[in-house]
Short mmCIF file of C-alpha atoms in Angstrom, two decimals:
data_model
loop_
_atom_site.label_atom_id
_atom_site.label_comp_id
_atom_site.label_asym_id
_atom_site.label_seq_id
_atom_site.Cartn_x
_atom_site.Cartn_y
_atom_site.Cartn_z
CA UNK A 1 0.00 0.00 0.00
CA UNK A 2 2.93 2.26 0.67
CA UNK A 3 4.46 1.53 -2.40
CA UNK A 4 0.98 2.70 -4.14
CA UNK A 5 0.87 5.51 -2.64
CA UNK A 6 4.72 6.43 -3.03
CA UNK A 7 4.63 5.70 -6.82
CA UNK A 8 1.60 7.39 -7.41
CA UNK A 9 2.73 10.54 -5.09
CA UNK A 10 5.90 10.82 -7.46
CA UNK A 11 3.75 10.51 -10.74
CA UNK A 12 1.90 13.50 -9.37
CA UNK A 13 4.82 15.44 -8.63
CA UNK A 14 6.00 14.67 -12.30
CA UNK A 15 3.17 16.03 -13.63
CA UNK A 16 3.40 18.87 -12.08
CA UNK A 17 6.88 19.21 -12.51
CA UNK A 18 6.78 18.74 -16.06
CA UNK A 19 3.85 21.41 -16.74
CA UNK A 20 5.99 23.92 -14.95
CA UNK A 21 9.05 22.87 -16.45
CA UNK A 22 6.63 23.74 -19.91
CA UNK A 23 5.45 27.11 -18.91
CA UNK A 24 8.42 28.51 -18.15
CA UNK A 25 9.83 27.58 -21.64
CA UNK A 26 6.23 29.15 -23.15
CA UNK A 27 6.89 32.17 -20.89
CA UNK A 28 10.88 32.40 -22.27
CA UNK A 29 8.95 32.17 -26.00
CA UNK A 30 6.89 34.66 -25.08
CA UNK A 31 9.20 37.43 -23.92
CA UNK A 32 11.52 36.84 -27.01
CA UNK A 33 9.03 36.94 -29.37
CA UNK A 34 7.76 40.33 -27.82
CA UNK A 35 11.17 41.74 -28.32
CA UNK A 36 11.28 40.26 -31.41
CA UNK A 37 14.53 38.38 -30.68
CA UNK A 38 15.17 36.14 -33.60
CA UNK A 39 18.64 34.64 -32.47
CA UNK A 40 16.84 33.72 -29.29
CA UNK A 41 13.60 32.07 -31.07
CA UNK A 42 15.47 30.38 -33.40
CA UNK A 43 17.79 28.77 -30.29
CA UNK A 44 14.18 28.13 -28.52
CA UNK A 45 12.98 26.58 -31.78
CA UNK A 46 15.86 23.51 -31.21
CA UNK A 47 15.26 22.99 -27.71
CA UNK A 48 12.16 21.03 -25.23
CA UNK A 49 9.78 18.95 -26.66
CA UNK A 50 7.95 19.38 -29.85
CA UNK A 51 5.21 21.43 -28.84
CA UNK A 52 7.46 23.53 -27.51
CA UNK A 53 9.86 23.81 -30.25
CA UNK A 54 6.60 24.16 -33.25
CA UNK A 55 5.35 26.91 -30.84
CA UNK A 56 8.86 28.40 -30.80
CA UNK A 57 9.22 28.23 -34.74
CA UNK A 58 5.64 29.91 -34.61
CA UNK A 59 6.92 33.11 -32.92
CA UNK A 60 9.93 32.90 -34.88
CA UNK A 61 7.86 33.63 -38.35
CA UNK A 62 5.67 36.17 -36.88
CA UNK A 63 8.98 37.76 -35.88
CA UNK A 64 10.94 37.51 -38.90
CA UNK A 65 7.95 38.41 -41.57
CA UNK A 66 7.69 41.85 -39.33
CA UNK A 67 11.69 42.53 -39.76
CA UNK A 68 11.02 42.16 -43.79
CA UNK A 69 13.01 38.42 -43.28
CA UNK A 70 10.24 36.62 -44.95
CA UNK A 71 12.32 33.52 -46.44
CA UNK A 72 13.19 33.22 -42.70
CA UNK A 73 9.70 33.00 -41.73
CA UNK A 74 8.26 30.73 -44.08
CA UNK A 75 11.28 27.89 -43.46
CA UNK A 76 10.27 28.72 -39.63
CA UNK A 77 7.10 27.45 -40.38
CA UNK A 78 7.62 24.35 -42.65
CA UNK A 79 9.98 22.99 -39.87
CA UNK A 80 6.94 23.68 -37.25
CA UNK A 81 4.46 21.98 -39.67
CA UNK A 82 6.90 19.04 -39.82
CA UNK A 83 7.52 19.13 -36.07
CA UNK A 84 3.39 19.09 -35.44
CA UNK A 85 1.99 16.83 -38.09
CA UNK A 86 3.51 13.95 -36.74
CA UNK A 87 2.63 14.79 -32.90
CA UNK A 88 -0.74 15.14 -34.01
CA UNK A 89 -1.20 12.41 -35.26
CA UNK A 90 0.15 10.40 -32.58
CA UNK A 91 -1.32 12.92 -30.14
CA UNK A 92 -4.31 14.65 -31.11
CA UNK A 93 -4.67 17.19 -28.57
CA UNK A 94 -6.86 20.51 -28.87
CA UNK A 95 -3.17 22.74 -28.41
CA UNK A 96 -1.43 20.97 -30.65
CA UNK A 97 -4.23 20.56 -33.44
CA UNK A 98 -4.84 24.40 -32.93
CA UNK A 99 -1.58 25.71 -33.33
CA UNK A 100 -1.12 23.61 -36.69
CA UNK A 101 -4.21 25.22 -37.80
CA UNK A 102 -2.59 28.60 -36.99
CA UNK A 103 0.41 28.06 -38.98
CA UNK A 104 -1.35 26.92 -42.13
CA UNK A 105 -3.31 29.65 -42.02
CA UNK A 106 -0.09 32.11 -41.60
CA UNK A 107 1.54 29.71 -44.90
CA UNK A 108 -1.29 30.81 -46.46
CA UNK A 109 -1.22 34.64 -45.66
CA UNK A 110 2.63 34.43 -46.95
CA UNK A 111 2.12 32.71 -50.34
CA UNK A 112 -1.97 32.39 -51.60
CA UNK A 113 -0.85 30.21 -53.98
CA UNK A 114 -0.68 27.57 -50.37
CA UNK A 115 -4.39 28.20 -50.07
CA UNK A 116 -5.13 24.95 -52.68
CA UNK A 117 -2.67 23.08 -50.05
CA UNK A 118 -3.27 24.15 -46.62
CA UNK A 119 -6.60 26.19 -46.88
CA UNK A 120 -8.63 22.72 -46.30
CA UNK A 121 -6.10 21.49 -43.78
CA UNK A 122 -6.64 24.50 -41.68
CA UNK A 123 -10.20 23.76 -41.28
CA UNK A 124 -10.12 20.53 -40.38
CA UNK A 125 -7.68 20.74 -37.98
CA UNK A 126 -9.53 23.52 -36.17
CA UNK A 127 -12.67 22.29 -36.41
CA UNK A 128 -11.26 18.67 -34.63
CA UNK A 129 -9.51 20.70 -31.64
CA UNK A 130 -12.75 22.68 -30.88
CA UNK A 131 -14.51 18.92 -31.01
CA UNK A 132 -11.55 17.83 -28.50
CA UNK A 133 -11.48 21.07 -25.93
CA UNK A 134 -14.63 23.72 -27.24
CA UNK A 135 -13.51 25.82 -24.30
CA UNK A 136 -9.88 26.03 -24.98
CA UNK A 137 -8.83 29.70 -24.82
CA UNK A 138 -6.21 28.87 -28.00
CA UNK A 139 -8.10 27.67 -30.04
CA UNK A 140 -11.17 29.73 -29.37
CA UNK A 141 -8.17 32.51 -29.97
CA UNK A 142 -7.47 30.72 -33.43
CA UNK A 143 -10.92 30.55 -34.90
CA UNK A 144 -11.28 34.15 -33.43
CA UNK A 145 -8.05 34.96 -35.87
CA UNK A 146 -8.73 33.14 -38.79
CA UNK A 147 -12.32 35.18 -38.47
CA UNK A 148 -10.49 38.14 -38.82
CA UNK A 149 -8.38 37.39 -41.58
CA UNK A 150 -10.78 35.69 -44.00
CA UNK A 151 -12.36 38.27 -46.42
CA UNK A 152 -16.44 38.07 -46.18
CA UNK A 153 -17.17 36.02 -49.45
CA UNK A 154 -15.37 32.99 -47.18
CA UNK A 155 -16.99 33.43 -44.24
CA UNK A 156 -15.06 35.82 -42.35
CA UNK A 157 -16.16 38.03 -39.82
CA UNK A 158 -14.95 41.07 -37.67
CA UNK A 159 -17.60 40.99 -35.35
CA UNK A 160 -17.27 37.36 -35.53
CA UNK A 161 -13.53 37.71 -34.45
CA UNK A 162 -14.90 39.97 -31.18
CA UNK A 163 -17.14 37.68 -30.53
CA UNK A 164 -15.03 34.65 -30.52
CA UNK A 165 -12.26 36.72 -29.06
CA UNK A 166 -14.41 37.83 -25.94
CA UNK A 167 -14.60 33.96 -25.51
CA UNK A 168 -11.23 32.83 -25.63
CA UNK A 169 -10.98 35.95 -22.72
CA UNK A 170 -13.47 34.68 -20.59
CA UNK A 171 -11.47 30.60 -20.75
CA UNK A 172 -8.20 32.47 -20.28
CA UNK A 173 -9.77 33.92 -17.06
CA UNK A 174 -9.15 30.24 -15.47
CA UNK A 175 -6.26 29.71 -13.89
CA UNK A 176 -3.25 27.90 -16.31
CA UNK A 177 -0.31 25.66 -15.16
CA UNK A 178 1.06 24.30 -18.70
CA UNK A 179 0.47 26.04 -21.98
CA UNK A 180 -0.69 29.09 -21.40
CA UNK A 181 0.28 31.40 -24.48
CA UNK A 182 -2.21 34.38 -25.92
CA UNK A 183 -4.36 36.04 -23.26
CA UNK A 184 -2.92 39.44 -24.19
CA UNK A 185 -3.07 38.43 -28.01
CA UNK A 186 -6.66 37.90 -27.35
CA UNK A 187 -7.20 41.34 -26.52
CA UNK A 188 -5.08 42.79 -29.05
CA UNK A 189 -7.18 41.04 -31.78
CA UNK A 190 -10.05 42.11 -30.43
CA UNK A 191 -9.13 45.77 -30.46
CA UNK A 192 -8.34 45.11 -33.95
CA UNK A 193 -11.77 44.12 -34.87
CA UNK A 194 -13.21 46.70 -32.93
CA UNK A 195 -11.30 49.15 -34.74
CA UNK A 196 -11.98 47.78 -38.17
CA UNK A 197 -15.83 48.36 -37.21
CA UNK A 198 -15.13 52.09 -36.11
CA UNK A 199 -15.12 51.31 -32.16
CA UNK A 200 -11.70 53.15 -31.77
CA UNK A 201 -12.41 53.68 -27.90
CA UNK A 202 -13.19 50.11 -27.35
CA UNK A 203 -9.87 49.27 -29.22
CA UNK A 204 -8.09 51.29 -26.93
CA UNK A 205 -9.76 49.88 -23.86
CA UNK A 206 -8.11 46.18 -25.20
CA UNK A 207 -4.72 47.43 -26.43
CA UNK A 208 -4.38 48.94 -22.53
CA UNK A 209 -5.96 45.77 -21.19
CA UNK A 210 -3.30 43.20 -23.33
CA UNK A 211 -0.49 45.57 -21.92
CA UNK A 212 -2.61 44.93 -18.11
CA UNK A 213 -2.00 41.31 -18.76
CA UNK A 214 1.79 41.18 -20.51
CA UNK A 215 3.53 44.56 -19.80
CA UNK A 216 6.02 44.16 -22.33
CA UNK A 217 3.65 42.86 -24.85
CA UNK A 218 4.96 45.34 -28.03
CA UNK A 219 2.78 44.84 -30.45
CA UNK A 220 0.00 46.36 -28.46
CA UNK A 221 2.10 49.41 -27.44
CA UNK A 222 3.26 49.69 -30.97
CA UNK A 223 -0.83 49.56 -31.98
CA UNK A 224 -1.85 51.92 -28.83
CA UNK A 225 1.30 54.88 -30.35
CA UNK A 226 0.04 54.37 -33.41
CA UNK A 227 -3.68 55.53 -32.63
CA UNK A 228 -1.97 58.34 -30.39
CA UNK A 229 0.00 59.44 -33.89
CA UNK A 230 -3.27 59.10 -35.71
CA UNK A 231 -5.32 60.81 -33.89
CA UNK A 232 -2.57 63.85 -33.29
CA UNK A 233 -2.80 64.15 -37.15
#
């Protein structure tokens, strides 16, 4: 009975361990991609498991297509495609079928021609996390993006994007212990839609908010001077 009880005390502990121990690396992600640090993404992108180096080669291409280095960000991606199509299909989890989804969609927004390729792809992959986890916070964030950036004629939606957006906001509200990537992205997205449908205040409101959650989150400063410039014009 000891023994029971020892064994499954230190599988526990494991758990717990190894959730933190995943976290942290998110967090390290995180804060590099915010700076836009490429040398550091790219040595993130070779280290911890594969989640954790597809999420790494994620941040990487969003990092290098803003610094013009878009050769760079489309190889970041292929290698995270390669890295996640085989862990989902030995793992089919809602985070790593979401994330997939994400960078599909972000192929797609760097060469059109993918759309044939990866536009289908991006669906289903979606559409089989929010089966998996329909409260997820990530993918909810997803769907909420891919909303955004889908003209009309295919179904897109700004108000869609704030709607889905608001929901992702409300899961991220629960407490997280492993992957916990994109509450202040949430926000920021959301302002975006709000401002695309003329609610500059209420874009504002989530720029500050994203910068509430993740004070060196940059791309909502950058978004929050802009307006200031704007409206100083």
């Amino acid at each position: 009975m000891k023994s029971l009880l020892l064994v499954t005390s230190m599988a526990i502990i494991s758990q717990f361990a190894q959730a933190d121990s995943t976290n942290t690396s998110i967090s390290a992600i995180d804060a590099a991609a915010n700076h836009m640090d490429v040398k550091t993404l790219q040595s993130l992108a070779r280290q911890g498991d594969e989640y954790q180096q597809a999420y790494a080669g994620y941040r990487l291409a969003i990092s290098a297509n803003i610094l013009g280095q878009r050769a760079l960000a489309i190889t970041a991606l292929e290698s995270a495609k390669d890295t996640l199509e085989p862990l989902t299909a030995s793992s089919a989890n809602a985070d790593n079928l979401a994330l997939l989804s994400s960078i599909y969609g972000i192929l797609i927004g760097l060469d059109n021609s993918k759309g044939a390729v990866y536009g289908a792809k991006a669906g289903t992959t979606i559409a089989q996390a929010k089966a998996l986890a329909p409260t997820n916070p990530r993918v909810l964030l997803v769907q909420a993006i891919t909303a955004f950036n889908t003209p009309e004629i295919y179904g897109g939606s700004k108000q869609g994007a704030i709607d889905l957006s608001s929901k992702a906001i409300e899961f991220y509200a629960i407490p997280c212990d492993n992957i916990c990537w994109g509450h202040a992205e949430a926000y920021t997205w959301r302002g975006l839609a709000k401002q695309n449908l003329g609610d500059v205040d209420g874009a504002i409101s989530d720029w500050q908010q994203a910068l509430v959650i993740e004070s060196d989150y940059n791309w909502a400063r950058f978004l929050l001077q802009q307006n200031s410039q704007s409206a100083q014009q």
